[in-house]
CSV table of N, CA, C and O in Angstrom, one decimal:
chain,number,residue,atom,x,y,z
A,11,UNK,N,0.8,-1.1,0.1
A,11,UNK,CA,0.0,0.1,0.0
A,11,UNK,C,0.9,1.2,0.0
A,11,UNK,O,0.5,2.3,-0.6
A,12,UNK,N,2.0,1.2,0.7
A,12,UNK,CA,2.9,2.3,0.7
A,12,UNK,C,3.5,2.6,-0.7
A,12,UNK,O,3.6,3.9,-1.0
A,13,UNK,N,3.6,1.6,-1.5
A,13,UNK,CA,4.1,1.9,-2.9
A,13,UNK,C,3.2,2.7,-3.7
A,13,UNK,O,3.4,3.4,-4.6
A,14,UNK,N,1.8,2.5,-3.4
A,14,UNK,CA,0.8,3.2,-4.2
A,14,UNK,C,0.9,4.6,-3.7
A,14,UNK,O,0.9,5.4,-4.7
A,15,UNK,N,1.0,4.9,-2.4
A,15,UNK,CA,1.2,6.3,-2.2
A,15,UNK,C,2.4,7.0,-2.7
A,15,UNK,O,2.4,8.1,-3.0
A,16,UNK,N,3.4,6.2,-2.7
A,16,UNK,CA,4.6,6.7,-3.2
A,16,UNK,C,4.6,7.0,-4.7
A,16,UNK,O,5.0,8.1,-5.1
A,17,UNK,N,3.9,6.2,-5.4
A,17,UNK,CA,3.7,6.5,-6.9
A,17,UNK,C,2.9,7.7,-7.0
A,17,UNK,O,3.1,8.5,-7.9
A,18,UNK,N,1.8,7.8,-6.3
A,18,UNK,CA,0.9,9.0,-6.4
A,18,UNK,C,1.7,10.2,-6.0
A,18,UNK,O,1.5,11.4,-6.7
A,19,UNK,N,2.4,10.1,-5.0
A,19,UNK,CA,3.3,11.3,-4.5
A,19,UNK,C,4.1,11.8,-5.5
A,19,UNK,O,4.4,12.9,-5.8
A,20,UNK,N,4.9,10.8,-6.2
A,20,UNK,CA,5.7,11.2,-7.3
A,20,UNK,C,5.1,11.6,-8.5
A,20,UNK,O,5.6,12.6,-9.2
A,21,UNK,N,3.7,11.4,-8.7
A,21,UNK,CA,3.0,11.8,-9.9
A,21,UNK,C,2.4,13.1,-9.7
A,21,UNK,O,2.4,13.9,-10.7
A,22,UNK,N,1.9,13.4,-8.7
A,22,UNK,CA,1.2,14.7,-8.5
A,22,UNK,C,2.0,16.0,-8.9
A,22,UNK,O,1.4,16.9,-9.5
A,23,UNK,N,3.2,16.2,-8.4
A,23,UNK,CA,3.8,17.5,-8.6
A,23,UNK,C,4.1,17.7,-10.2
A,23,UNK,O,4.0,18.8,-10.7
A,24,UNK,N,4.3,16.5,-10.9
A,24,UNK,CA,4.4,16.7,-12.4
A,24,UNK,C,3.2,16.8,-13.2
A,24,UNK,O,3.1,17.1,-14.3
A,25,UNK,N,2.1,16.5,-12.5
A,25,UNK,CA,0.9,16.4,-13.1
A,25,UNK,C,0.2,17.8,-13.1
A,25,UNK,O,-0.9,18.0,-13.9
A,26,UNK,N,0.7,18.8,-12.5
A,26,UNK,CA,0.0,20.2,-12.6
A,26,UNK,C,-0.2,20.6,-14.0
A,26,UNK,O,-1.2,21.3,-14.1
A,27,UNK,N,0.8,20.5,-14.8
A,27,UNK,CA,0.5,21.0,-16.2
A,27,UNK,C,-0.2,20.1,-17.1
A,27,UNK,O,-0.8,20.5,-18.1
A,28,UNK,N,-0.3,18.9,-16.7
A,28,UNK,CA,-1.0,17.8,-17.7
A,28,UNK,C,-2.2,17.5,-17.3
A,28,UNK,O,-3.1,17.1,-18.1
A,29,UNK,N,-2.7,17.7,-16.0
A,29,UNK,CA,-3.9,17.1,-15.5
A,29,UNK,C,-5.1,17.8,-16.2
A,29,UNK,O,-6.1,17.0,-16.6
A,30,UNK,N,-5.2,19.0,-16.5
A,30,UNK,CA,-6.3,19.7,-17.1
A,30,UNK,C,-6.6,19.1,-18.5
A,30,UNK,O,-7.6,19.1,-19.0
A,31,UNK,N,-5.4,18.6,-19.3
A,31,UNK,CA,-5.6,18.2,-20.6
A,31,UNK,C,-6.0,16.8,-20.6
A,31,UNK,O,-7.0,16.5,-21.2
A,32,UNK,N,-5.3,15.9,-19.9
A,32,UNK,CA,-5.6,14.4,-20.0
A,32,UNK,C,-6.3,13.9,-18.8
A,32,UNK,O,-7.2,13.1,-18.9
A,33,UNK,N,-6.2,14.6,-17.7
A,33,UNK,CA,-6.9,14.1,-16.5
A,33,UNK,C,-6.0,13.2,-15.6
A,33,UNK,O,-5.2,12.5,-16.2
A,34,UNK,N,-6.4,13.2,-14.4
A,34,UNK,CA,-5.6,12.5,-13.4
A,34,UNK,C,-5.8,11.0,-13.7
A,34,UNK,O,-4.8,10.1,-13.7
A,35,UNK,N,-7.0,10.4,-13.9
A,35,UNK,CA,-7.2,9.1,-14.0
A,35,UNK,C,-6.5,8.6,-15.4
A,35,UNK,O,-6.0,7.5,-15.4
A,36,UNK,N,-6.6,9.3,-16.4
A,36,UNK,CA,-5.9,9.0,-17.6
A,36,UNK,C,-4.5,8.9,-17.5
A,36,UNK,O,-3.9,7.9,-18.0
A,37,UNK,N,-3.8,9.8,-16.7
A,37,UNK,CA,-2.4,9.6,-16.4
A,37,UNK,C,-2.0,8.5,-15.6
A,37,UNK,O,-1.1,7.8,-15.9
A,38,UNK,N,-2.8,8.2,-14.7
A,38,UNK,CA,-2.7,6.9,-13.8
A,38,UNK,C,-2.8,5.7,-14.6
A,38,UNK,O,-2.0,4.7,-14.5
A,39,UNK,N,-3.7,5.6,-15.6
A,39,UNK,CA,-3.9,4.4,-16.3
A,39,UNK,C,-2.7,4.3,-17.4
A,39,UNK,O,-2.3,3.2,-17.6
A,40,UNK,N,-2.2,5.4,-17.8
A,40,UNK,CA,-1.1,5.3,-18.8
A,40,UNK,C,0.2,4.8,-17.9
A,40,UNK,O,0.9,4.0,-18.6
A,41,UNK,N,0.4,5.2,-16.8
A,41,UNK,CA,1.4,4.8,-15.9
A,41,UNK,C,1.3,3.3,-15.6
A,41,UNK,O,2.3,2.6,-15.6
A,42,UNK,N,0.1,2.9,-15.4
A,42,UNK,CA,-0.2,1.4,-15.1
A,42,UNK,C,0.2,0.6,-16.3
A,42,UNK,O,0.6,-0.5,-16.2
A,43,UNK,N,-0.1,1.1,-17.5
A,43,UNK,CA,0.1,0.3,-18.7
A,43,UNK,C,1.6,0.1,-18.9
A,43,UNK,O,2.1,-0.8,-19.4
A,44,UNK,N,2.4,1.2,-18.6
A,44,UNK,CA,3.9,1.2,-18.8
A,44,UNK,C,4.4,0.3,-17.6
A,44,UNK,O,5.5,-0.4,-18.0
A,45,UNK,N,3.9,0.2,-16.4
A,45,UNK,CA,4.5,-0.8,-15.5
A,45,UNK,C,4.0,-2.2,-15.5
A,45,UNK,O,4.6,-3.0,-14.9
A,46,UNK,N,2.9,-2.4,-16.4
A,46,UNK,CA,2.4,-3.7,-16.4
A,46,UNK,C,3.4,-4.9,-16.8
A,46,UNK,O,3.3,-5.9,-16.2
A,47,UNK,N,4.3,-4.6,-17.6
A,47,UNK,CA,5.2,-5.7,-18.0
A,47,UNK,C,6.3,-5.8,-17.0
A,47,UNK,O,6.8,-7.0,-16.8
A,48,UNK,N,6.7,-4.9,-16.2
A,48,UNK,CA,7.6,-5.0,-15.3
A,48,UNK,C,7.3,-5.3,-13.8
A,48,UNK,O,8.0,-6.0,-13.2
A,49,UNK,N,6.3,-4.7,-13.5
A,49,UNK,CA,5.7,-4.9,-12.1
A,49,UNK,C,4.1,-4.9,-12.2
A,49,UNK,O,3.6,-3.8,-11.9
A,50,UNK,N,3.6,-6.1,-12.4
A,50,UNK,CA,2.1,-6.1,-12.5
A,50,UNK,C,1.3,-5.6,-11.2
A,50,UNK,O,0.2,-5.1,-11.3
A,51,UNK,N,2.0,-5.9,-10.0
A,51,UNK,CA,1.3,-5.5,-8.8
A,51,UNK,C,1.2,-3.9,-8.7
A,51,UNK,O,0.2,-3.3,-8.4
A,52,UNK,N,2.3,-3.2,-9.1
A,52,UNK,CA,2.3,-1.8,-9.1
A,52,UNK,C,1.2,-1.4,-10.2
A,52,UNK,O,0.5,-0.3,-10.0
A,53,UNK,N,1.2,-1.9,-11.2
A,53,UNK,CA,0.2,-1.6,-12.3
A,53,UNK,C,-1.3,-1.7,-11.9
A,53,UNK,O,-2.1,-0.8,-12.0
A,54,UNK,N,-1.5,-2.8,-11.0
A,54,UNK,CA,-2.9,-2.9,-10.6
A,54,UNK,C,-3.1,-1.9,-9.5
A,54,UNK,O,-4.2,-1.4,-9.3
A,55,UNK,N,-2.1,-1.6,-8.6
A,55,UNK,CA,-2.4,-0.5,-7.7
A,55,UNK,C,-2.7,0.9,-8.4
A,55,UNK,O,-3.7,1.6,-8.0
A,56,UNK,N,-2.0,1.2,-9.5
A,56,UNK,CA,-2.2,2.4,-10.2
A,56,UNK,C,-3.7,2.4,-10.8
A,56,UNK,O,-4.4,3.4,-10.9
A,57,UNK,N,-4.1,1.2,-11.4
A,57,UNK,CA,-5.4,1.2,-12.0
A,57,UNK,C,-6.5,1.3,-10.8
A,57,UNK,O,-7.4,2.0,-11.1
A,58,UNK,N,-6.2,0.7,-9.7
A,58,UNK,CA,-7.1,0.9,-8.6
A,58,UNK,C,-7.2,2.3,-8.0
A,58,UNK,O,-8.4,2.9,-7.8
A,59,UNK,N,-6.0,3.0,-8.2
A,59,UNK,CA,-6.0,4.4,-7.7
A,59,UNK,C,-6.8,5.3,-8.8
A,59,UNK,O,-7.6,6.2,-8.4
A,60,UNK,N,-6.8,4.9,-10.1
A,60,UNK,CA,-7.5,5.6,-11.1
A,60,UNK,C,-9.0,5.4,-10.9
A,60,UNK,O,-9.8,6.4,-11.0
A,61,UNK,N,-9.4,4.1,-10.6
A,61,UNK,CA,-10.7,3.9,-10.5
A,61,UNK,C,-11.3,4.6,-9.2
A,61,UNK,O,-12.4,5.1,-9.2
A,62,UNK,N,-10.5,4.6,-8.1
A,62,UNK,CA,-11.0,5.3,-6.8
A,62,UNK,C,-11.0,6.8,-7.2
A,62,UNK,O,-12.1,7.4,-6.6
A,63,UNK,N,-10.1,7.4,-8.0
A,63,UNK,CA,-10.2,8.7,-8.2
A,63,UNK,C,-11.5,9.1,-9.0
A,63,UNK,O,-12.2,10.0,-8.8
A,64,UNK,N,-11.8,8.2,-10.0
A,64,UNK,CA,-13.0,8.5,-10.7
A,64,UNK,C,-14.3,8.3,-10.0
A,64,UNK,O,-15.3,9.0,-10.1
A,65,UNK,N,-14.3,7.4,-9.0
A,65,UNK,CA,-15.5,7.3,-8.1
A,65,UNK,C,-15.7,8.6,-7.3
A,65,UNK,O,-16.9,8.8,-6.8
A,66,UNK,N,-14.6,9.2,-6.9
A,66,UNK,CA,-14.6,10.3,-6.0
A,66,UNK,C,-15.1,11.6,-6.7
A,66,UNK,O,-15.9,12.3,-6.4
A,67,UNK,N,-14.6,11.7,-8.0
A,67,UNK,CA,-14.9,12.8,-8.8
A,67,UNK,C,-16.3,12.7,-9.2
A,67,UNK,O,-17.0,13.8,-9.4
A,68,UNK,N,-16.8,11.6,-9.7
A,68,UNK,CA,-18.2,11.5,-10.2
A,68,UNK,C,-19.1,11.5,-9.1
A,68,UNK,O,-20.2,11.9,-9.0
């Protein structure tokens, strides 16, 4: 669970200029796809974070 928070913490400062265009969930899913081959567990955590973000926003 800590790795999920670490991934999100690393992601947020760099997302300030990107988030309005693509959205936070979109960026999390892209990162999950990039991690899928190397670390499936982290990829699943990022997908879960994207779904959780969407459920809060909607």
